[in-house]
């Protein structure tokens, strides 16, 4: 399920609206899903999202894939999940907060 979300995200980032939103952050963010052993990269410099790893990400999230799917569908509150320990963040919290704004601009495309 996460793979489909990241594919849609990559397509949305490639649009003019996506490129404009990404340019305001211009960083790399990673998502790691320990329960499935899969990682994804959101590269806002190159305006794409893909399966893989990146060692020099500005911010890295770690959570179960099911938690990510809940977040992406809007069924869960990111701050609440963070406070419950279901989401871990390593790196620049400002970049992480800005990612939320980028994703909101992409809206229904993901």
PDB file of C-alpha atoms in Angstrom:
ATOM      1  CA  UNK A   1       0.000   0.000   0.000  1.00  0.00           C
ATOM      2  CA  UNK A   2       2.791   2.458   0.843  1.00  0.00           C
ATOM      3  CA  UNK A   3       4.398   1.757  -2.530  1.00  0.00           C
ATOM      4  CA  UNK A   4       1.284   2.980  -4.347  1.00  0.00           C
ATOM      5  CA  UNK A   5       1.187   6.130  -2.202  1.00  0.00           C
ATOM      6  CA  UNK A   6       4.826   6.960  -2.934  1.00  0.00           C
ATOM      7  CA  UNK A   7       4.270   6.347  -6.668  1.00  0.00           C
ATOM      8  CA  UNK A   8       1.362   8.810  -6.639  1.00  0.00           C
ATOM      9  CA  UNK A   9       3.468  11.239  -4.624  1.00  0.00           C
ATOM     10  CA  UNK A  10       6.269  11.049  -7.194  1.00  0.00           C
ATOM     11  CA  UNK A  11       3.838  11.744 -10.027  1.00  0.00           C
ATOM     12  CA  UNK A  12       2.350  14.687  -8.109  1.00  0.00           C
ATOM     13  CA  UNK A  13       5.794  16.151  -7.376  1.00  0.00           C
ATOM     14  CA  UNK A  14       6.577  16.115 -11.103  1.00  0.00           C
ATOM     15  CA  UNK A  15       3.685  18.477 -11.868  1.00  0.00           C
ATOM     16  CA  UNK A  16       4.149  22.271 -11.947  1.00  0.00           C
ATOM     17  CA  UNK A  17       2.299  22.600  -8.610  1.00  0.00           C
ATOM     18  CA  UNK A  18       4.442  19.839  -7.099  1.00  0.00           C
ATOM     19  CA  UNK A  19       7.683  21.366  -8.342  1.00  0.00           C
ATOM     20  CA  UNK A  20       6.746  24.767  -6.947  1.00  0.00           C
ATOM     21  CA  UNK A  21       5.831  23.303  -3.547  1.00  0.00           C
ATOM     22  CA  UNK A  22       8.997  21.161  -3.428  1.00  0.00           C
ATOM     23  CA  UNK A  23      11.217  24.124  -4.276  1.00  0.00           C
ATOM     24  CA  UNK A  24      10.158  25.831  -1.049  1.00  0.00           C
ATOM     25  CA  UNK A  25      11.727  22.988   0.978  1.00  0.00           C
ATOM     26  CA  UNK A  26      14.444  21.683  -1.384  1.00  0.00           C
ATOM     27  CA  UNK A  27      15.544  18.857   0.936  1.00  0.00           C
ATOM     28  CA  UNK A  28      15.543  15.064   1.082  1.00  0.00           C
ATOM     29  CA  UNK A  29      13.332  13.163   3.547  1.00  0.00           C
ATOM     30  CA  UNK A  30      13.327   9.418   4.161  1.00  0.00           C
ATOM     31  CA  UNK A  31      10.703   7.038   5.506  1.00  0.00           C
ATOM     32  CA  UNK A  32      11.743   3.732   7.046  1.00  0.00           C
ATOM     33  CA  UNK A  33       9.238   0.973   7.775  1.00  0.00           C
ATOM     34  CA  UNK A  34      10.905  -1.469  10.196  1.00  0.00           C
ATOM     35  CA  UNK A  35       7.933  -3.864  10.106  1.00  0.00           C
ATOM     36  CA  UNK A  36       8.385  -4.471   6.366  1.00  0.00           C
ATOM     37  CA  UNK A  37      12.081  -3.620   6.033  1.00  0.00           C
ATOM     38  CA  UNK A  38      11.334  -1.148   3.235  1.00  0.00           C
ATOM     39  CA  UNK A  39      12.512   2.468   2.959  1.00  0.00           C
ATOM     40  CA  UNK A  40      11.432   5.326   0.715  1.00  0.00           C
ATOM     41  CA  UNK A  41      12.979   8.645  -0.228  1.00  0.00           C
ATOM     42  CA  UNK A  42      11.133  11.882  -0.928  1.00  0.00           C
ATOM     43  CA  UNK A  43      13.637  13.968  -2.850  1.00  0.00           C
ATOM     44  CA  UNK A  44      12.264  17.489  -2.965  1.00  0.00           C
ATOM     45  CA  UNK A  45      15.408  18.660  -4.787  1.00  0.00           C
ATOM     46  CA  UNK A  46      14.699  16.337  -7.733  1.00  0.00           C
ATOM     47  CA  UNK A  47      10.881  16.379  -7.268  1.00  0.00           C
ATOM     48  CA  UNK A  48      10.442  12.620  -6.980  1.00  0.00           C
ATOM     49  CA  UNK A  49       9.741   9.866  -4.476  1.00  0.00           C
ATOM     50  CA  UNK A  50      11.138   6.350  -4.758  1.00  0.00           C
ATOM     51  CA  UNK A  51      11.908   3.125  -2.907  1.00  0.00           C
ATOM     52  CA  UNK A  52      15.432   3.202  -1.493  1.00  0.00           C
ATOM     53  CA  UNK A  53      17.677   4.812   1.078  1.00  0.00           C
ATOM     54  CA  UNK A  54      19.544   8.084   1.360  1.00  0.00           C
ATOM     55  CA  UNK A  55      22.286   8.642   3.904  1.00  0.00           C
ATOM     56  CA  UNK A  56      22.242  12.449   3.760  1.00  0.00           C
ATOM     57  CA  UNK A  57      18.540  13.111   4.330  1.00  0.00           C
ATOM     58  CA  UNK A  58      17.637  16.274   6.207  1.00  0.00           C
ATOM     59  CA  UNK A  59      14.923  14.383   8.111  1.00  0.00           C
ATOM     60  CA  UNK A  60      14.118  10.702   8.542  1.00  0.00           C
ATOM     61  CA  UNK A  61      10.874   9.184   9.755  1.00  0.00           C
ATOM     62  CA  UNK A  62      10.562   5.690  11.186  1.00  0.00           C
ATOM     63  CA  UNK A  63       7.163   4.042  11.653  1.00  0.00           C
ATOM     64  CA  UNK A  64       5.209   0.925  10.785  1.00  0.00           C
ATOM     65  CA  UNK A  65       3.803   0.909   7.273  1.00  0.00           C
ATOM     66  CA  UNK A  66       0.224   0.717   8.592  1.00  0.00           C
ATOM     67  CA  UNK A  67       0.804   3.936  10.557  1.00  0.00           C
ATOM     68  CA  UNK A  68       2.036   5.643   7.380  1.00  0.00           C
ATOM     69  CA  UNK A  69      -1.033   4.495   5.465  1.00  0.00           C
ATOM     70  CA  UNK A  70      -3.262   5.958   8.209  1.00  0.00           C
ATOM     71  CA  UNK A  71      -1.376   9.258   7.986  1.00  0.00           C
ATOM     72  CA  UNK A  72      -1.538   9.390   4.206  1.00  0.00           C
ATOM     73  CA  UNK A  73      -5.267   8.726   4.237  1.00  0.00           C
ATOM     74  CA  UNK A  74      -5.837  11.510   6.766  1.00  0.00           C
ATOM     75  CA  UNK A  75      -7.227   9.086   9.365  1.00  0.00           C
ATOM     76  CA  UNK A  76      -4.518   9.816  11.947  1.00  0.00           C
ATOM     77  CA  UNK A  77      -3.049  12.894  13.589  1.00  0.00           C
ATOM     78  CA  UNK A  78       0.732  13.053  13.037  1.00  0.00           C
ATOM     79  CA  UNK A  79       1.419  14.895  16.295  1.00  0.00           C
ATOM     80  CA  UNK A  80      -0.665  12.420  18.286  1.00  0.00           C
ATOM     81  CA  UNK A  81       1.165   9.461  16.733  1.00  0.00           C
ATOM     82  CA  UNK A  82       4.493  11.135  17.457  1.00  0.00           C
ATOM     83  CA  UNK A  83       3.519  11.711  21.097  1.00  0.00           C
ATOM     84  CA  UNK A  84       2.420   8.054  21.364  1.00  0.00           C
ATOM     85  CA  UNK A  85       5.819   6.942  20.092  1.00  0.00           C
ATOM     86  CA  UNK A  86       4.416   5.438  16.891  1.00  0.00           C
ATOM     87  CA  UNK A  87       6.493   7.822  14.772  1.00  0.00           C
ATOM     88  CA  UNK A  88      10.178   8.553  15.298  1.00  0.00           C
ATOM     89  CA  UNK A  89      11.871  11.552  13.713  1.00  0.00           C
ATOM     90  CA  UNK A  90      15.585  11.992  13.277  1.00  0.00           C
ATOM     91  CA  UNK A  91      16.966  15.199  11.820  1.00  0.00           C
ATOM     92  CA  UNK A  92      15.622  18.658  11.130  1.00  0.00           C
ATOM     93  CA  UNK A  93      12.135  19.099  12.573  1.00  0.00           C
ATOM     94  CA  UNK A  94      11.609  22.262  10.490  1.00  0.00           C
ATOM     95  CA  UNK A  95      12.070  20.250   7.297  1.00  0.00           C
ATOM     96  CA  UNK A  96       9.623  17.650   8.588  1.00  0.00           C
ATOM     97  CA  UNK A  97       7.024  20.342   9.281  1.00  0.00           C
ATOM     98  CA  UNK A  98       7.554  21.884   5.841  1.00  0.00           C
ATOM     99  CA  UNK A  99       6.977  18.482   4.227  1.00  0.00           C
ATOM    100  CA  UNK A 100       3.459  18.555   5.654  1.00  0.00           C
ATOM    101  CA  UNK A 101       2.807  21.811   3.809  1.00  0.00           C
ATOM    102  CA  UNK A 102       4.124  20.326   0.549  1.00  0.00           C
ATOM    103  CA  UNK A 103       1.864  17.295   0.905  1.00  0.00           C
ATOM    104  CA  UNK A 104      -1.157  19.513   1.593  1.00  0.00           C
ATOM    105  CA  UNK A 105      -0.459  21.432  -1.625  1.00  0.00           C
ATOM    106  CA  UNK A 106      -0.397  18.154  -3.537  1.00  0.00           C
ATOM    107  CA  UNK A 107      -3.802  17.393  -2.028  1.00  0.00           C
ATOM    108  CA  UNK A 108      -5.903  14.764  -3.739  1.00  0.00           C
ATOM    109  CA  UNK A 109      -3.090  13.813  -6.138  1.00  0.00           C
ATOM    110  CA  UNK A 110      -1.729  11.425  -3.499  1.00  0.00           C
TER     111      UNK A 110
END
